[in-house]
Amino acid sequence: MSLAKKSPIQRRCSTGLMVGSVPIGAGAPISVQSMTNTVTTEVAKTVTQIQALQQAGADIVRVSVPTMEAAEAFKQIKSQVSIPLVADIHFDYRIALKVAEYGADCLRINPGNIGQADRVQAVVAAARHHQIPIRIGVNAGSLERDLQEKYGEPTPEALVESALRHIDHLDRLDFQAFKVSVKASDVFLAVHAYRLLAQRIPQPLHLGITEAGGLRSGAVKSAVGLGLLLAEGIGDTVRISLAADPVQEIKVAFDLLKALRLRSRGINFIACPTCSRQEFDVINTVNTLEQRLEDITTPLDVSIIGCVVNGPGEAQQADVGVTGGHKRSGFYINGVRQKLRLDNHAMIDELEQQIRAQVARLISSDRIAIQQLESE
Ligand code: SF4
């Protein structure tokens, strides 16, 4: 069954840090992040979006703080949400000091971009004082000019050299609570850069294919790039960057992590592509149930297959399975065929009911197991 399946991936050993209550690195579950795209000073809209991201399963949300006015808004936003927030700051170190004071759980700032040494020192002192980490975010689109001239174009080596420069600022101040990203929109460039960086530093790596594209193309590009890295054990936290509703970024990230068995959340649908042999409308059933069952966070494999060609084999591997049959379809729980058969014309409602019942049984058995452990 799905719940027992372990990922064969050997993860890279990284050092650990905390972003609020979320552990990053050192074997912690790979955390899923997104970023708000509201105007930060529009506090109510930003809070609503953060809550939607949290509801979708985000572990951490990044908020851009481009001005002092936005820093004041950040303070209000922080007081209205419970999920850890990363404040995204460029150039102006005073904003970093302000949001650290206002409760930011992490600062995304590149030390090399904030000028004189005393300014870097002030930001690091604030991070240390408030016990928050820093994320260094190198991006191929904003590589330092001298590195562009040295390498001719953004190359993996150039991205890593840029990262190491920023890291050097923190090293000199003996500040080790940082994570690093080396993002690019080109999959090969990003993957190569992350591979190189993973060999150079022990700190956690935040993965992303930046400016990946729209919902479909960006999801595919991100899945290829991040999938390669994650399968090699590289990566401690991820963001899927899509020109789409940020909630979609969270959904795609979880689908990716589920496919690699690195995280589980909610239902993992296994469905056939359908053909003329299908005994009920598989596509409509899957699409409708994906929406109806979005509230379920318990991990569950559900196999929805249109006929007996592949149905029984898939159902035997799933927590809940249905195999198309004439008028009524075969139904499986925990891989075991049940006497009950589902009415093909009422498939969506009946299957939803059965899935919810199975989730309730799992939750109840978990509670009993916890109670037994507590009483021992
Ligand atoms: Fe067609 Fe059956 Fe294969 Fe689905 S499982 S694609 S219905 S043959």
CSV table of N, CA and C in Angstrom, one decimal, residues 164-276:
chain,number,residue,atom,x,y,z
A,164,LEU,N,29.1,31.8,-3.7
A,164,LEU,CA,30.2,31.7,-2.8
A,164,LEU,C,30.7,33.0,-2.3
A,165,ARG,N,30.6,34.0,-3.2
A,165,ARG,CA,30.9,35.4,-2.8
A,165,ARG,C,30.0,35.9,-1.6
A,166,HIS,N,28.7,35.6,-1.9
A,166,HIS,CA,27.7,36.0,-0.8
A,166,HIS,C,27.9,35.3,0.5
A,167,ILE,N,28.2,34.0,0.3
A,167,ILE,CA,28.5,33.1,1.5
A,167,ILE,C,29.7,33.6,2.2
A,168,ASP,N,30.7,34.1,1.5
A,168,ASP,CA,31.9,34.6,2.1
A,168,ASP,C,31.6,35.7,3.1
A,169,HIS,N,30.7,36.6,2.7
A,169,HIS,CA,30.3,37.7,3.6
A,169,HIS,C,29.8,37.1,5.0
A,170,LEU,N,29.0,36.1,4.9
A,170,LEU,CA,28.5,35.5,6.1
A,170,LEU,C,29.5,34.7,6.9
A,171,ASP,N,30.4,34.0,6.1
A,171,ASP,CA,31.5,33.2,6.7
A,171,ASP,C,32.4,34.2,7.6
A,172,ARG,N,32.7,35.3,7.0
A,172,ARG,CA,33.6,36.2,7.7
A,172,ARG,C,33.0,36.7,9.0
A,173,LEU,N,31.6,36.7,9.1
A,173,LEU,CA,30.9,37.1,10.3
A,173,LEU,C,30.6,35.9,11.2
A,174,ASP,N,31.1,34.7,10.7
A,174,ASP,CA,30.8,33.4,11.4
A,174,ASP,C,29.3,33.2,11.6
A,175,PHE,N,28.6,33.5,10.5
A,175,PHE,CA,27.1,33.2,10.5
A,175,PHE,C,26.9,32.1,9.5
A,176,GLN,N,26.4,31.0,10.1
A,176,GLN,CA,26.2,29.7,9.3
A,176,GLN,C,24.8,29.4,9.0
A,177,ALA,N,23.8,30.1,9.6
A,177,ALA,CA,22.4,29.7,9.5
A,177,ALA,C,21.9,30.3,8.2
A,178,PHE,N,22.3,29.7,7.1
A,178,PHE,CA,21.8,30.2,5.8
A,178,PHE,C,21.5,29.0,4.9
A,179,LYS,N,20.7,29.3,3.9
A,179,LYS,CA,20.4,28.3,2.8
A,179,LYS,C,20.6,29.1,1.5
A,180,VAL,N,20.8,28.3,0.5
A,180,VAL,CA,21.2,29.0,-0.8
A,180,VAL,C,20.4,28.5,-2.0
A,181,SER,N,20.1,29.3,-2.9
A,181,SER,CA,19.5,28.9,-4.2
A,181,SER,C,20.4,29.5,-5.3
A,182,VAL,N,20.5,28.7,-6.4
A,182,VAL,CA,21.1,29.2,-7.6
A,182,VAL,C,20.2,28.9,-8.8
A,183,LYS,N,19.3,29.8,-9.0
A,183,LYS,CA,18.2,29.6,-9.9
A,183,LYS,C,18.5,30.1,-11.3
A,184,ALA,N,17.9,29.4,-12.3
A,184,ALA,CA,18.0,29.9,-13.7
A,184,ALA,C,16.7,29.4,-14.4
A,185,SER,N,16.4,30.0,-15.4
A,185,SER,CA,15.2,29.5,-16.2
A,185,SER,C,15.6,28.4,-17.1
A,186,ASP,N,16.8,28.2,-17.4
A,186,ASP,CA,17.3,27.1,-18.2
A,186,ASP,C,17.6,25.9,-17.3
A,187,VAL,N,16.9,24.8,-17.6
A,187,VAL,CA,17.0,23.6,-16.7
A,187,VAL,C,18.4,23.1,-16.6
A,188,PHE,N,19.1,23.0,-17.7
A,188,PHE,CA,20.5,22.4,-17.6
A,188,PHE,C,21.4,23.3,-16.8
A,189,LEU,N,21.2,24.6,-17.0
A,189,LEU,CA,22.1,25.6,-16.2
A,189,LEU,C,21.8,25.5,-14.7
A,190,ALA,N,20.5,25.5,-14.3
A,190,ALA,CA,20.2,25.4,-12.9
A,190,ALA,C,20.6,24.1,-12.3
A,191,VAL,N,20.4,23.0,-13.0
A,191,VAL,CA,20.7,21.6,-12.5
A,191,VAL,C,22.2,21.5,-12.3
A,192,HIS,N,23.0,22.0,-13.3
A,192,HIS,CA,24.4,21.9,-13.2
A,192,HIS,C,24.9,22.7,-12.0
A,193,ALA,N,24.4,23.9,-11.9
A,193,ALA,CA,24.8,24.9,-10.8
A,193,ALA,C,24.5,24.3,-9.4
A,194,TYR,N,23.3,23.7,-9.3
A,194,TYR,CA,23.0,23.1,-8.0
A,194,TYR,C,23.9,21.9,-7.7
A,195,ARG,N,24.2,21.1,-8.7
A,195,ARG,CA,25.1,20.0,-8.5
A,195,ARG,C,26.5,20.4,-8.0
A,196,LEU,N,27.0,21.5,-8.6
A,196,LEU,CA,28.3,22.0,-8.2
A,196,LEU,C,28.3,22.5,-6.8
A,197,LEU,N,27.2,23.3,-6.5
A,197,LEU,CA,27.1,23.9,-5.2
A,197,LEU,C,27.0,22.9,-4.1
A,198,ALA,N,26.2,21.8,-4.4
A,198,ALA,CA,26.0,20.8,-3.4
A,198,ALA,C,27.3,20.1,-3.0
A,199,GLN,N,28.3,20.2,-3.9
A,199,GLN,CA,29.7,19.6,-3.5
A,199,GLN,C,30.5,20.6,-2.8
A,200,ARG,N,30.1,21.9,-2.8
A,200,ARG,CA,31.0,22.9,-2.2
A,200,ARG,C,30.6,23.3,-0.8
A,201,ILE,N,29.3,23.2,-0.5
A,201,ILE,CA,28.8,23.7,0.9
A,201,ILE,C,27.9,22.7,1.5
A,202,PRO,N,27.9,22.7,2.9
A,202,PRO,CA,27.0,21.8,3.5
A,202,PRO,C,25.6,22.3,3.8
A,203,GLN,N,25.4,23.6,3.6
A,203,GLN,CA,24.2,24.2,4.0
A,203,GLN,C,23.0,23.7,3.1
A,204,PRO,N,21.8,23.9,3.6
A,204,PRO,CA,20.6,23.4,2.9
A,204,PRO,C,20.5,24.2,1.5
A,205,LEU,N,19.9,23.5,0.5
A,205,LEU,CA,19.7,24.2,-0.8
A,205,LEU,C,18.2,24.3,-1.0
A,206,HIS,N,17.9,25.5,-1.5
A,206,HIS,CA,16.5,25.8,-1.9
A,206,HIS,C,16.4,25.7,-3.4
A,207,LEU,N,15.6,24.8,-3.9
A,207,LEU,CA,15.6,24.5,-5.3
A,207,LEU,C,14.5,25.3,-6.0
A,208,GLY,N,14.8,25.7,-7.2
A,208,GLY,CA,13.8,26.4,-8.1
A,208,GLY,C,14.3,26.5,-9.5
A,209,ILE,N,13.4,26.4,-10.5
A,209,ILE,CA,13.7,26.8,-11.8
A,209,ILE,C,13.0,28.1,-12.0
A,210,THR,N,13.7,29.1,-12.0
A,210,THR,CA,13.0,30.4,-12.0
A,210,THR,C,12.4,30.8,-13.3
A,211,GLU,N,11.4,31.6,-13.2
A,211,GLU,CA,10.7,32.1,-14.4
A,211,GLU,C,10.4,30.9,-15.4
A,212,ALA,N,9.9,29.8,-14.8
A,212,ALA,CA,9.8,28.6,-15.6
A,212,ALA,C,8.7,28.7,-16.7
A,213,GLY,N,7.7,29.5,-16.5
A,213,GLY,CA,6.7,29.7,-17.5
A,213,GLY,C,5.3,29.5,-16.9
A,214,GLY,N,4.3,29.3,-17.8
A,214,GLY,CA,2.9,29.2,-17.3
A,214,GLY,C,2.7,27.9,-16.6
A,215,LEU,N,1.4,27.7,-16.3
A,215,LEU,CA,1.0,26.5,-15.5
A,215,LEU,C,1.6,25.2,-16.0
A,216,ARG,N,1.3,24.9,-17.3
A,216,ARG,CA,1.6,23.6,-17.8
A,216,ARG,C,3.1,23.5,-18.2
A,217,SER,N,3.6,24.5,-18.9
A,217,SER,CA,5.0,24.4,-19.4
A,217,SER,C,5.9,24.6,-18.2
A,218,GLY,N,5.6,25.5,-17.2
A,218,GLY,CA,6.4,25.7,-16.1
A,218,GLY,C,6.4,24.5,-15.1
A,219,ALA,N,5.3,23.9,-15.1
A,219,ALA,CA,5.2,22.7,-14.2
A,219,ALA,C,6.1,21.6,-14.8
A,220,VAL,N,6.1,21.4,-16.1
A,220,VAL,CA,6.9,20.4,-16.7
A,220,VAL,C,8.4,20.7,-16.6
A,221,LYS,N,8.8,22.0,-16.9
A,221,LYS,CA,10.2,22.4,-16.8
A,221,LYS,C,10.7,22.2,-15.3
A,222,SER,N,9.8,22.6,-14.4
A,222,SER,CA,10.2,22.5,-13.0
A,222,SER,C,10.4,21.0,-12.6
A,223,ALA,N,9.4,20.2,-13.1
A,223,ALA,CA,9.5,18.8,-12.7
A,223,ALA,C,10.7,18.1,-13.3
A,224,VAL,N,11.1,18.5,-14.5
A,224,VAL,CA,12.4,18.0,-15.0
A,224,VAL,C,13.6,18.4,-14.2
A,225,GLY,N,13.7,19.7,-14.0
A,225,GLY,CA,14.9,20.2,-13.3
A,225,GLY,C,14.9,19.8,-11.8
A,226,LEU,N,13.9,20.1,-11.1
A,226,LEU,CA,13.9,19.7,-9.7
A,226,LEU,C,13.8,18.2,-9.5
A,227,GLY,N,13.1,17.5,-10.5
A,227,GLY,CA,13.1,16.1,-10.4
A,227,GLY,C,14.5,15.4,-10.5
A,228,LEU,N,15.3,15.9,-11.4
A,228,LEU,CA,16.6,15.4,-11.6
A,228,LEU,C,17.4,15.6,-10.3
A,229,LEU,N,17.3,16.8,-9.7
A,229,LEU,CA,18.1,17.1,-8.5
A,229,LEU,C,17.6,16.3,-7.3
A,230,LEU,N,16.3,16.3,-7.1
A,230,LEU,CA,15.7,15.6,-6.0
A,230,LEU,C,16.0,14.1,-6.1
A,231,ALA,N,16.0,13.6,-7.3
A,231,ALA,CA,16.2,12.1,-7.4
A,231,ALA,C,17.7,11.8,-7.1
A,232,GLU,N,18.6,12.8,-7.2
A,232,GLU,CA,20.0,12.6,-6.8
A,232,GLU,C,20.2,12.9,-5.3
A,233,GLY,N,19.1,13.3,-4.6
A,233,GLY,CA,19.2,13.6,-3.2
A,233,GLY,C,19.5,15.0,-2.9
A,234,ILE,N,19.5,15.9,-3.9
A,234,ILE,CA,19.9,17.3,-3.7
A,234,ILE,C,18.6,18.1,-3.5
A,235,GLY,N,18.6,18.9,-2.5
A,235,GLY,CA,17.4,19.8,-2.3
A,235,GLY,C,16.8,19.6,-0.9
A,236,ASP,N,16.5,20.7,-0.2
A,236,ASP,CA,15.9,20.7,1.1
A,236,ASP,C,14.6,21.4,1.2
A,237,THR,N,14.4,22.3,0.2
A,237,THR,CA,13.2,23.1,0.2
A,237,THR,C,13.0,23.5,-1.3
A,238,VAL,N,11.7,23.6,-1.7
A,238,VAL,CA,11.5,23.8,-3.1
A,238,VAL,C,10.4,24.9,-3.3
A,239,ARG,N,10.6,25.6,-4.5
A,239,ARG,CA,9.5,26.4,-5.0
A,239,ARG,C,9.4,26.2,-6.4
A,240,ILE,N,8.1,25.9,-6.9
A,240,ILE,CA,7.8,25.9,-8.3
A,240,ILE,C,7.4,27.3,-8.7
A,241,SER,N,8.2,27.9,-9.6
A,241,SER,CA,7.8,29.3,-10.0
A,241,SER,C,7.0,29.2,-11.3
A,242,LEU,N,5.7,29.6,-11.1
A,242,LEU,CA,4.8,29.6,-12.3
A,242,LEU,C,4.2,31.0,-12.5
A,243,ALA,N,4.0,31.3,-13.7
A,243,ALA,CA,3.2,32.5,-14.1
A,243,ALA,C,1.7,32.1,-14.0
A,244,ALA,N,1.3,31.9,-12.7
A,244,ALA,CA,-0.1,31.3,-12.5
A,244,ALA,C,-0.4,31.6,-11.0
A,245,ASP,N,-1.6,31.3,-10.6
A,245,ASP,CA,-2.0,31.4,-9.2
A,245,ASP,C,-1.0,30.7,-8.3
A,246,PRO,N,-0.4,31.4,-7.3
A,246,PRO,CA,0.6,30.7,-6.5
A,246,PRO,C,0.1,29.4,-5.9
A,247,VAL,N,-1.2,29.3,-5.6
A,247,VAL,CA,-1.7,28.0,-5.1
A,247,VAL,C,-1.3,26.9,-6.0
A,248,GLN,N,-1.3,27.1,-7.3
A,248,GLN,CA,-0.9,26.0,-8.2
A,248,GLN,C,0.5,25.6,-8.0
A,249,GLU,N,1.3,26.5,-7.6
A,249,GLU,CA,2.8,26.2,-7.3
A,249,GLU,C,2.8,25.1,-6.2
A,250,ILE,N,2.0,25.3,-5.2
A,250,ILE,CA,2.0,24.3,-4.1
A,250,ILE,C,1.5,23.0,-4.6
A,251,LYS,N,0.5,23.0,-5.4
A,251,LYS,CA,-0.1,21.7,-5.8
A,251,LYS,C,0.9,21.0,-6.7
A,252,VAL,N,1.6,21.7,-7.6
A,252,VAL,CA,2.6,21.1,-8.5
A,252,VAL,C,3.7,20.5,-7.6
A,253,ALA,N,4.2,21.3,-6.6
A,253,ALA,CA,5.3,20.9,-5.8
A,253,ALA,C,4.9,19.6,-5.1
A,254,PHE,N,3.7,19.5,-4.5
A,254,PHE,CA,3.4,18.3,-3.8
A,254,PHE,C,3.2,17.1,-4.8
A,255,ASP,N,2.7,17.4,-6.0
A,255,ASP,CA,2.7,16.3,-7.0
A,255,ASP,C,4.1,15.8,-7.3
A,256,LEU,N,5.0,16.7,-7.4
A,256,LEU,CA,6.4,16.3,-7.7
A,256,LEU,C,7.0,15.5,-6.6
A,257,LEU,N,6.8,16.0,-5.4
A,257,LEU,CA,7.3,15.3,-4.2
A,257,LEU,C,6.6,13.9,-4.0
A,258,LYS,N,5.4,13.9,-4.3
A,258,LYS,CA,4.6,12.6,-4.2
A,258,LYS,C,5.2,11.6,-5.2
A,259,ALA,N,5.4,12.1,-6.4
A,259,ALA,CA,5.9,11.2,-7.5
A,259,ALA,C,7.2,10.6,-7.1
A,260,LEU,N,8.0,11.3,-6.3
A,260,LEU,CA,9.4,10.8,-5.9
A,260,LEU,C,9.3,10.2,-4.5
A,261,ARG,N,8.1,10.1,-4.0
A,261,ARG,CA,7.8,9.6,-2.6
A,261,ARG,C,8.6,10.3,-1.5
A,262,LEU,N,8.8,11.6,-1.7
A,262,LEU,CA,9.6,12.3,-0.8
A,262,LEU,C,8.7,13.0,0.2
A,263,ARG,N,7.4,13.3,-0.2
A,263,ARG,CA,6.4,13.8,0.8
A,263,ARG,C,5.1,13.2,0.3
A,264,SER,N,4.2,13.1,1.2
A,264,SER,CA,2.8,12.7,0.9
A,264,SER,C,1.8,13.6,1.5
A,265,ARG,N,0.9,13.9,0.7
A,265,ARG,CA,-0.2,14.8,1.2
A,265,ARG,C,-1.4,14.6,0.3
A,266,GLY,N,-2.5,14.2,1.0
A,266,GLY,CA,-3.8,14.1,0.2
A,266,GLY,C,-3.7,12.9,-0.8
A,267,ILE,N,-4.6,13.0,-1.7
A,267,ILE,CA,-4.8,11.8,-2.6
A,267,ILE,C,-3.9,11.8,-3.8
A,268,ASN,N,-3.3,10.6,-4.0
A,268,ASN,CA,-2.5,10.4,-5.2
A,268,ASN,C,-3.3,9.6,-6.1
A,269,PHE,N,-3.8,10.2,-7.2
A,269,PHE,CA,-4.7,9.5,-8.1
A,269,PHE,C,-3.9,8.7,-9.1
A,270,ILE,N,-4.3,7.5,-9.3
A,270,ILE,CA,-3.7,6.7,-10.4
A,270,ILE,C,-4.9,6.5,-11.4
A,271,ALA,N,-4.8,6.9,-12.6
A,271,ALA,CA,-5.9,6.8,-13.5
A,271,ALA,C,-5.4,6.4,-14.9
A,272,CYS,N,-6.2,5.6,-15.6
A,272,CYS,CA,-5.8,5.2,-17.0
A,272,CYS,C,-6.1,6.4,-17.9
A,273,PRO,N,-5.5,6.4,-19.1
A,273,PRO,CA,-5.8,7.5,-20.0
A,273,PRO,C,-7.1,7.3,-20.7
A,274,THR,N,-7.7,6.2,-20.6
A,274,THR,CA,-9.0,5.8,-21.2
A,274,THR,C,-8.9,5.4,-22.6
A,275,CYS,N,-9.8,4.6,-23.0
A,275,CYS,CA,-9.9,4.2,-24.5
A,275,CYS,C,-11.3,3.6,-24.6
A,276,SER,N,-11.6,3.0,-25.8
A,276,SER,CA,-13.0,2.6,-26.0
A,276,SER,C,-13.4,1.5,-25.1
